[in-house]
XYZ file of C-alpha atoms in Angstrom:
236
model
C 6.290 -21.966 2.581
C 9.741 -22.123 4.193
C 10.269 -24.512 7.098
C 10.984 -21.664 9.560
C 7.751 -19.985 8.539
C 5.702 -23.164 8.856
C 7.043 -23.861 12.339
C 6.774 -20.254 13.533
C 3.273 -19.845 12.131
C 2.101 -22.979 13.947
C 3.662 -21.715 17.179
C 2.129 -18.244 16.785
C -1.307 -19.613 15.956
C -1.223 -21.845 19.044
C -0.665 -18.691 21.098
C -3.452 -16.657 19.536
C -1.585 -14.687 16.874
C -2.595 -14.298 13.255
C -6.378 -14.220 13.526
C -7.896 -12.460 10.516
C -9.338 -9.016 11.266
C -11.013 -8.908 7.864
C -12.416 -6.028 5.860
C -14.740 -3.275 6.956
C -17.380 -1.635 4.805
C -15.516 1.148 2.984
C -11.902 0.732 1.860
C -9.318 3.138 0.531
C -6.220 2.198 -1.438
C -2.956 3.495 0.027
C -0.037 3.399 -2.421
C 3.087 3.855 -0.313
C 6.128 5.472 -1.933
C 5.915 3.939 -5.379
C 7.921 6.930 -6.554
C 10.727 7.038 -9.109
C 13.406 7.120 -6.414
C 12.210 3.700 -5.265
C 10.973 2.127 -8.507
C 14.047 2.933 -10.618
C 16.443 -0.012 -10.115
C 19.418 2.268 -10.814
C 18.537 4.535 -7.890
C 20.460 3.955 -4.626
C 17.061 3.573 -2.956
C 15.505 1.595 -5.775
C 14.528 -1.931 -6.683
C 12.734 -3.791 -9.456
C 9.082 -3.475 -8.481
C 7.601 -3.926 -11.948
C 5.454 -6.911 -10.939
C 4.192 -5.145 -7.798
C 3.425 -2.014 -9.806
C 1.369 -4.089 -12.251
C -0.802 -5.486 -9.449
C -1.119 -2.018 -7.917
C -2.251 -0.649 -11.296
C -4.977 -3.290 -11.466
C -6.164 -2.415 -7.962
C -5.976 1.274 -8.849
C -8.363 0.708 -11.753
C -10.721 -1.324 -9.584
C -10.846 1.346 -6.881
C -11.490 4.020 -9.499
C -14.280 1.986 -11.067
C -15.760 1.536 -7.592
C -15.604 5.243 -6.770
C -13.393 4.580 -3.747
C -10.573 6.803 -2.448
C -6.964 6.340 -3.514
C -4.089 7.977 -1.639
C -0.468 8.082 -2.777
C 2.529 8.973 -0.646
C 5.840 10.460 -1.639
C 8.926 11.383 0.349
C 10.302 14.913 -0.079
C 12.821 16.993 1.836
C 13.893 20.597 1.878
C 17.061 21.422 -0.020
C 19.081 21.486 3.221
C 17.446 18.228 4.453
C 16.655 19.929 7.766
C 13.229 18.277 7.876
C 14.818 14.821 7.639
C 16.330 14.850 11.109
C 18.292 11.775 12.136
C 16.605 9.741 9.400
C 18.713 11.301 6.639
C 21.796 10.827 8.810
C 20.961 7.157 9.201
C 20.157 6.752 5.470
C 22.157 9.379 3.534
C 20.732 8.142 0.216
C 17.467 9.829 1.180
C 19.191 13.014 0.043
C 18.121 12.217 -3.533
C 14.539 12.952 -2.473
C 14.751 16.729 -2.332
C 11.526 18.552 -3.183
C 11.213 19.108 -6.925
C 13.374 16.132 -7.846
C 11.987 13.653 -10.413
C 12.787 10.989 -7.811
C 9.824 12.209 -5.753
C 7.257 11.746 -8.523
C 4.796 8.839 -8.424
C 5.789 6.169 -10.959
C 4.188 6.713 -14.363
C 2.769 3.180 -14.307
C 0.296 4.299 -11.654
C 0.103 8.024 -12.400
C -2.493 9.692 -10.151
C -5.516 11.301 -11.732
C -6.380 14.934 -10.994
C -8.136 15.061 -7.638
C -6.555 11.910 -6.237
C -4.756 12.691 -3.006
C -0.960 12.763 -2.801
C 0.625 13.056 0.644
C 4.175 14.254 1.149
C 5.973 12.764 4.120
C 9.435 12.811 5.690
C 9.467 9.536 7.603
C 8.431 5.923 7.271
C 4.780 5.909 8.315
C 2.218 7.435 5.982
C 0.400 8.696 9.079
C 3.309 10.378 10.888
C 3.184 14.146 10.483
C 0.510 14.013 7.754
C -3.245 14.510 7.425
C -3.877 10.934 6.261
C -6.056 9.916 9.207
C -8.254 13.012 9.051
C -8.656 12.611 5.288
C -9.658 8.942 5.563
C -12.179 9.719 8.283
C -13.655 12.540 6.215
C -14.258 9.962 3.470
C -15.904 7.467 5.826
C -13.110 4.938 5.320
C -12.712 2.068 7.791
C -10.398 -0.223 5.787
C -6.962 0.528 4.375
C -5.620 -1.595 1.514
C -1.856 -1.041 1.331
C 0.515 -1.482 -1.600
C 3.953 0.009 -2.208
C 7.542 -0.032 -1.018
C 9.314 -1.073 0.954
C 7.744 -3.947 2.852
C 10.210 -3.743 5.734
C 10.155 0.060 5.929
C 7.373 2.411 4.954
C 4.800 -0.313 4.240
C 5.309 -1.928 7.631
C 5.317 1.406 9.484
C 2.114 2.449 7.702
C 0.449 -0.893 8.452
C 1.284 -0.667 12.157
C -0.068 2.878 12.375
C -3.136 1.899 10.355
C -4.011 -0.652 13.027
C -3.260 1.853 15.781
C -5.657 4.323 14.167
C -8.304 1.559 14.224
C -8.501 0.735 10.515
C -8.983 -2.758 9.164
C -5.541 -3.192 7.634
C -4.908 -5.162 4.452
C -1.413 -5.533 2.997
C -1.412 -6.854 -0.557
C 1.322 -9.488 -0.718
C 1.965 -9.284 -4.473
C 1.714 -5.483 -4.590
C 4.382 -4.659 -2.004
C 8.101 -5.123 -2.458
C 11.499 -4.773 -0.879
C 15.106 -4.575 -1.976
C 15.790 -8.076 -0.647
C 13.598 -11.148 -0.296
C 14.485 -11.942 3.315
C 13.211 -8.681 4.861
C 10.184 -8.807 2.551
C 9.089 -12.275 3.648
C 9.865 -11.755 7.337
C 7.894 -8.520 7.508
C 4.891 -9.894 5.658
C 4.864 -12.757 8.153
C 5.058 -10.360 11.100
C 2.386 -8.001 9.760
C 0.028 -10.924 9.178
C 0.658 -12.231 12.681
C 0.081 -8.969 14.537
C -1.117 -5.946 12.585
C -3.265 -6.777 9.568
C -4.272 -9.339 6.988
C -1.788 -10.178 4.235
C -3.648 -11.320 1.129
C -3.035 -11.182 -2.608
C -4.451 -8.779 -5.138
C -6.971 -11.280 -6.498
C -8.570 -11.580 -3.046
C -8.862 -7.794 -2.809
C -10.554 -7.703 -6.216
C -13.026 -10.347 -5.051
C -13.808 -8.201 -2.013
C -14.316 -5.114 -4.175
C -16.655 -7.046 -6.417
C -18.724 -8.101 -3.415
C -18.974 -4.449 -2.388
C -19.959 -3.440 -5.905
C -22.756 -5.995 -5.808
C -24.127 -4.771 -2.502
C -23.044 -1.333 -1.401
C -22.572 1.149 -4.233
C -24.769 3.238 -6.460
C -26.072 1.648 -9.634
C -23.650 3.695 -11.740
C -20.586 2.602 -9.773
C -21.755 -1.000 -9.625
C -22.416 -1.197 -13.362
C -19.091 0.456 -14.196
C -17.205 -1.998 -11.996
C -19.058 -5.024 -13.343
C -18.371 -4.017 -16.939
C -14.655 -3.642 -16.180
C -14.599 -6.907 -14.214
C -16.272 -8.912 -16.961
C -14.029 -7.450 -19.665
C -10.992 -8.443 -17.624
C -12.251 -11.986 -17.137
C -12.912 -12.362 -20.877
C -9.400 -11.127 -21.649
C -7.924 -13.689 -19.247
C -9.997 -16.447 -20.797
């Protein structure tokens, strides 16, 4: 932990920031903008998120085995970019995300299955101008586990709105990424202080296992346990 972070965290904690809000009883996985336009390092919007994609893929499998919802977001604009407003003026590179472009497709590493929800958005938050909240409520979700890119942009905006829509908000530290380390670290710190809990993928898997042992149908629980045990044997 950097010295600035250690000192700031101590100061924040003394003032009542950073208390864990924890998990609820039914989570969904929100994969924010892990699309080709962001995951291709040669893209003007891109970065190397291979490690974060690998953790997201593991969580994706765990959520599927648990029978829990997964939602993916993409960014797409009309050909004339008229639905991008000032955002595309501020960030002209967003013009590569016109509807139908391969840049708007979810990365093949975490390819959605048929029936898994994909939300198209125009701005940073996954909630703004979309049906995400109504979909989550229809599924009985009270906890949002967030992965994706970028930490300082769409991940942060989605985490803030997640809290404001009254969801337990979990940002997975090793499954979110940014184009630069400074904004990544600063925003994870700020999210953890004010808007949600920042934990790693292993902690989320532990939570899912506890749910599988207590809250799911026998079929879902057995499927998850089989997958979990196979993974542990492989690691050993």
